[in-house]
Coordinates of C-alpha atoms and ligand atoms in Angstrom, one line a residue:
M26 CA 20.1 -16.0 -7.4
T27 CA 17.2 -13.7 -8.2
D28 CA 15.9 -11.8 -5.0
K29 CA 12.3 -13.0 -3.9
I30 CA 9.7 -10.9 -5.4
N31 CA 6.4 -10.3 -3.5
I32 CA 3.2 -11.3 -5.2
G33 CA -0.3 -10.6 -4.2
T34 CA -3.0 -13.0 -5.5
L35 CA -6.6 -12.7 -6.4
I36 CA -8.9 -15.7 -6.6
S37 CA -12.7 -16.5 -6.9
G38 CA -13.0 -20.2 -6.3
G39 CA -11.1 -23.4 -5.5
G40 CA -7.6 -22.0 -6.0
T41 CA -5.8 -25.0 -7.5
N42 CA -3.6 -22.5 -9.4
L43 CA -2.8 -20.7 -6.0
Q44 CA -1.9 -23.9 -4.6
A45 CA 0.6 -24.5 -7.4
I46 CA 2.0 -21.1 -6.8
I47 CA 2.1 -21.6 -3.0
D48 CA 3.7 -25.2 -3.5
A49 CA 6.3 -23.6 -5.9
C50 CA 7.2 -20.8 -3.3
L51 CA 7.5 -23.4 -0.6
E52 CA 9.7 -25.4 -2.6
N53 CA 11.9 -22.6 -3.6
S54 CA 11.3 -23.5 -7.2
I55 CA 10.3 -19.8 -7.9
D56 CA 11.7 -16.8 -6.4
A57 CA 8.5 -15.5 -4.9
N58 CA 6.6 -15.0 -1.6
I59 CA 2.8 -14.5 -1.5
V60 CA 2.0 -11.5 0.6
F61 CA -1.9 -11.8 0.2
T62 CA -4.6 -13.5 -1.3
G63 CA -7.9 -11.7 -2.0
S64 CA -11.2 -13.1 -3.1
D65 CA -14.3 -11.5 -4.5
N66 CA -16.2 -14.5 -3.3
P67 CA -16.6 -15.3 0.4
G68 CA -16.0 -18.7 1.6
V69 CA -14.2 -20.3 -1.2
K70 CA -11.7 -23.2 -1.0
G71 CA -8.9 -21.0 -2.3
L72 CA -9.0 -18.8 0.9
E73 CA -8.8 -21.9 3.0
R74 CA -5.6 -22.9 1.0
A75 CA -4.1 -19.5 1.5
Q76 CA -5.0 -19.4 5.4
K77 CA -3.5 -22.8 5.7
A78 CA -0.3 -21.7 4.2
G79 CA -0.2 -18.6 6.7
I80 CA -1.1 -16.1 3.9
D81 CA -3.1 -12.9 4.7
T82 CA -6.5 -13.1 3.2
F83 CA -9.3 -10.7 2.6
V84 CA -12.7 -10.6 0.8
V85 CA -14.3 -8.0 -1.3
D86 CA -17.8 -9.1 -1.9
Y87 CA -18.5 -8.0 -5.6
S88 CA -21.8 -9.7 -5.7
N89 CA -23.1 -7.7 -2.7
I90 CA -21.6 -4.3 -3.9
V91 CA -23.3 -4.8 -7.4
K92 CA -26.4 -5.8 -5.9
S93 CA -26.6 -2.7 -3.6
C94 CA -25.8 -0.5 -6.4
K95 CA -28.7 -2.1 -8.5
K96 CA -31.0 -1.6 -5.7
N97 CA -30.2 2.0 -4.5
G98 CA -28.6 3.3 -7.6
I99 CA -25.1 4.9 -7.7
K100 CA -24.7 8.4 -6.3
D101 CA -21.8 10.6 -6.9
R102 CA -20.8 10.1 -3.2
D103 CA -20.7 6.4 -3.4
L104 CA -17.9 6.7 -6.1
P105 CA -14.3 6.8 -5.3
E106 CA -13.0 10.6 -5.1
D107 CA -10.6 10.0 -7.9
F108 CA -13.2 8.3 -10.3
N109 CA -13.7 10.1 -13.5
L110 CA -16.2 8.4 -15.7
E111 CA -15.2 10.4 -19.0
E112 CA -11.5 9.1 -18.4
I113 CA -12.4 5.5 -17.7
L114 CA -14.9 5.5 -20.8
S115 CA -12.2 6.9 -23.0
K116 CA -9.7 4.3 -22.0
Q117 CA -11.9 1.0 -21.6
K118 CA -11.9 -1.5 -24.2
L119 CA -14.3 -3.9 -22.5
F120 CA -17.4 -2.5 -24.2
A121 CA -17.9 -1.8 -28.0
S122 CA -18.9 1.6 -29.1
G123 CA -22.5 0.4 -29.9
A124 CA -23.1 -0.9 -26.3
S125 CA -25.9 0.9 -24.1
P126 CA -24.2 3.9 -22.5
E127 CA -26.2 3.5 -19.3
Q128 CA -25.2 -0.1 -19.0
T129 CA -21.5 0.7 -19.7
A130 CA -21.7 3.6 -17.1
F131 CA -23.4 1.3 -14.5
F132 CA -20.8 -1.4 -15.1
L133 CA -17.7 0.8 -14.8
Q134 CA -19.1 2.7 -11.8
S135 CA -20.2 -0.4 -9.8
R136 CA -16.9 -2.1 -10.6
A137 CA -15.0 1.1 -9.5
I138 CA -16.5 1.0 -6.2
A139 CA -15.6 -2.6 -5.7
E140 CA -12.0 -2.0 -7.2
K141 CA -11.6 1.0 -4.7
Q142 CA -12.1 -1.7 -1.6
L143 CA -9.5 -4.0 -3.5
L144 CA -7.1 -1.2 -3.8
D145 CA -7.4 -0.1 -0.2
K146 CA -6.4 -3.5 0.8
I147 CA -3.9 -4.4 -1.9
L148 CA -2.0 -1.1 -2.0
S149 CA -1.0 -1.4 1.8
Y150 CA 1.3 -4.4 0.8
D151 CA 4.7 -4.1 -0.6
M152 CA 4.0 -5.9 -4.0
D153 CA 6.0 -6.4 -7.2
L154 CA 3.3 -8.4 -9.1
L155 CA -0.5 -9.1 -8.8
V156 CA -1.4 -12.5 -9.9
L157 CA -5.0 -13.3 -11.0
A158 CA -5.2 -16.9 -10.0
G159 CA -8.9 -17.8 -11.2
F160 CA -10.1 -14.4 -10.4
M161 CA -13.3 -14.2 -12.5
R162 CA -14.1 -10.4 -12.4
V163 CA -12.8 -8.0 -15.3
L164 CA -10.6 -5.2 -14.0
T165 CA -11.4 -1.7 -15.3
P166 CA -8.8 1.0 -16.1
Y167 CA -9.6 2.7 -12.9
F168 CA -8.1 -0.3 -11.1
I169 CA -5.4 -1.1 -13.5
D170 CA -3.9 2.5 -13.8
R171 CA -3.6 2.4 -9.9
V172 CA -1.5 -0.9 -10.1
N173 CA 0.4 -0.2 -13.2
T174 CA 1.7 3.1 -12.0
E175 CA 5.0 3.0 -14.5
P176 CA 4.5 3.6 -18.1
K177 CA 4.5 0.4 -20.0
C178 CA 5.4 -1.7 -17.1
Y179 CA 2.8 -4.3 -16.6
K180 CA 2.3 -5.6 -13.1
I181 CA -0.9 -7.7 -13.3
M182 CA -0.7 -11.3 -14.7
N183 CA -3.6 -13.6 -15.5
I184 CA -4.2 -17.1 -16.5
H185 CA -6.8 -18.0 -19.1
P186 CA -8.0 -21.6 -19.9
A187 CA -7.7 -21.3 -23.6
L188 CA -5.0 -20.6 -26.3
L189 CA -5.6 -16.9 -26.7
P190 CA -6.6 -15.1 -28.9
S191 CA -9.0 -18.0 -29.3
F192 CA -11.8 -18.0 -26.8
P193 CA -11.4 -15.2 -24.5
G194 CA -14.1 -14.8 -21.7
T195 CA -15.4 -16.8 -18.9
D196 CA -15.6 -20.5 -20.4
G197 CA -12.3 -21.0 -22.3
Y198 CA -12.4 -24.8 -21.9
G199 CA -16.1 -24.9 -22.6
D200 CA -15.7 -22.9 -25.7
T201 CA -12.7 -25.2 -26.8
F202 CA -14.8 -28.3 -26.3
A203 CA -18.0 -26.8 -28.0
Y204 CA -16.0 -25.7 -31.2
G205 CA -14.5 -29.3 -31.6
C206 CA -10.9 -28.3 -31.2
K207 CA -8.2 -31.1 -31.4
I208 CA -5.6 -29.0 -29.4
G209 CA -6.6 -27.1 -26.4
G210 CA -4.5 -25.0 -24.0
C211 CA -3.8 -22.4 -21.5
T212 CA -2.3 -18.9 -21.6
V213 CA -0.7 -16.6 -19.2
H214 CA -0.8 -12.9 -20.2
Y215 CA -0.5 -9.4 -18.7
I216 CA -3.7 -7.6 -18.0
D217 CA -4.5 -4.6 -20.3
Y218 CA -7.7 -2.6 -20.8
G219 CA -9.3 -5.2 -22.9
E220 CA -10.8 -8.7 -21.9
D221 CA -8.1 -11.1 -22.2
T222 CA -6.1 -9.1 -24.8
G223 CA -2.9 -8.1 -23.0
P224 CA 0.6 -9.4 -23.9
I225 CA 1.1 -13.1 -23.8
I226 CA 3.9 -14.5 -21.5
G227 CA 3.4 -18.2 -22.1
Q228 CA 1.2 -21.0 -23.4
K229 CA 1.0 -24.6 -23.2
A230 CA -1.0 -27.0 -25.2
F231 CA -2.5 -30.4 -24.9
E232 CA -4.2 -32.8 -27.4
I233 CA -7.9 -33.5 -27.4
K234 CA -9.1 -36.9 -28.2
D235 CA -12.4 -37.6 -29.9
S236 CA -13.7 -39.4 -26.9
D237 CA -12.6 -36.6 -24.4
T238 CA -15.2 -35.2 -22.3
L239 CA -15.5 -31.5 -21.2
D240 CA -14.2 -32.7 -17.8
D241 CA -11.3 -34.6 -19.5
I242 CA -10.4 -31.3 -21.1
K243 CA -10.6 -29.3 -17.8
K244 CA -8.4 -31.8 -16.1
K245 CA -5.8 -31.9 -18.8
G246 CA -6.0 -28.0 -19.0
L247 CA -5.5 -27.3 -15.3
E248 CA -2.5 -29.8 -15.1
K249 CA -0.9 -27.6 -17.7
E250 CA -2.0 -24.5 -15.8
W251 CA -0.3 -25.7 -12.6
E252 CA 3.1 -26.0 -14.6
L253 CA 2.7 -22.8 -16.6
Y254 CA 1.9 -20.2 -14.0
P255 CA 4.9 -20.9 -11.7
Q256 CA 7.1 -20.6 -14.8
C257 CA 5.8 -17.3 -16.1
I258 CA 6.2 -15.9 -12.5
Q259 CA 9.8 -17.0 -12.3
Q260 CA 10.4 -15.4 -15.6
F261 CA 8.8 -12.2 -14.4
A262 CA 11.1 -12.4 -11.2
E263 CA 14.2 -13.0 -13.3
S264 CA 13.4 -10.0 -15.4
L265 CA 13.6 -7.5 -12.6
Ligands
GAR27 C1 -8.7 -21.9 -14.1 O1 -9.0 -22.7 -15.1 C2 -8.4 -20.7 -14.7 O2 -7.9 -20.7 -16.0 C3 -9.6 -20.1 -15.0 O3 -10.3 -20.3 -13.9 C4 -10.0 -21.6 -13.4 C5 -9.5 -21.4 -11.8 O4 -9.3 -22.6 -11.3 N1 -9.6 -18.6 -15.2 C6 -10.3 -17.9 -15.8 O5 -11.3 -18.2 -16.6 C7 -10.1 -16.4 -15.9 N2 -11.0 -15.7 -16.9 P1 -8.6 -22.6 -9.9 O6 -9.4 -21.7 -8.9 O7 -8.7 -24.0 -9.4 O8 -7.3 -22.1 -9.9

């Protein structure tokens, strides 16, 4: 039997994927323990789900942090001591070369302030894998490099509501529906420096009928997500 791995989880909302992972851990259908659930959003249902399962929780309120950066500006002393904008700019693949340098710098700096707070929480746990379960914030190289500390060893997994590389971004099922696709799906992949571009671990597809509404697609998709995510976590556990 595989030893149990410790996973950390990050969420932004309802946490139905988190629930599927909690259930899989409790039923021993995956060899994993959840050591924490963090959210960028206070008061969400996913935090309740974690607390009910006896999991440590914390919140890093991204909206407040970004609002305060916009209101007060960002000074050098606000940034993490080990933050180097030139280095992050050279690694990041979130913004194309034509993007406004000011907006790009503001985005990367304000996210690094939030990410430092996340890291301060996360890195105090003994964690083999970080699982993004409906976490709706992109992670910058500042954060990624401090979790992926071994070369070529991915430690951050994400679930995306579309069959990547189609429909990256924040509304995978909405984009699938709007395009008129006859097949939809979900993807579990590792996080790299781009948005939804990292190596694919697993995918599941479902048929879309002409009569299906967006809600039907979301329902079919989530049911596939709840099967797929625990399977991919187990695959990771067995690979160690
Ligand atoms: C899921 O559909 C997940 O694929 C999506 O958010 C939803 C979260 O639902 N994630 C993304 O779009 C990530 N970019 P949940 O909170 O009920 O698990």
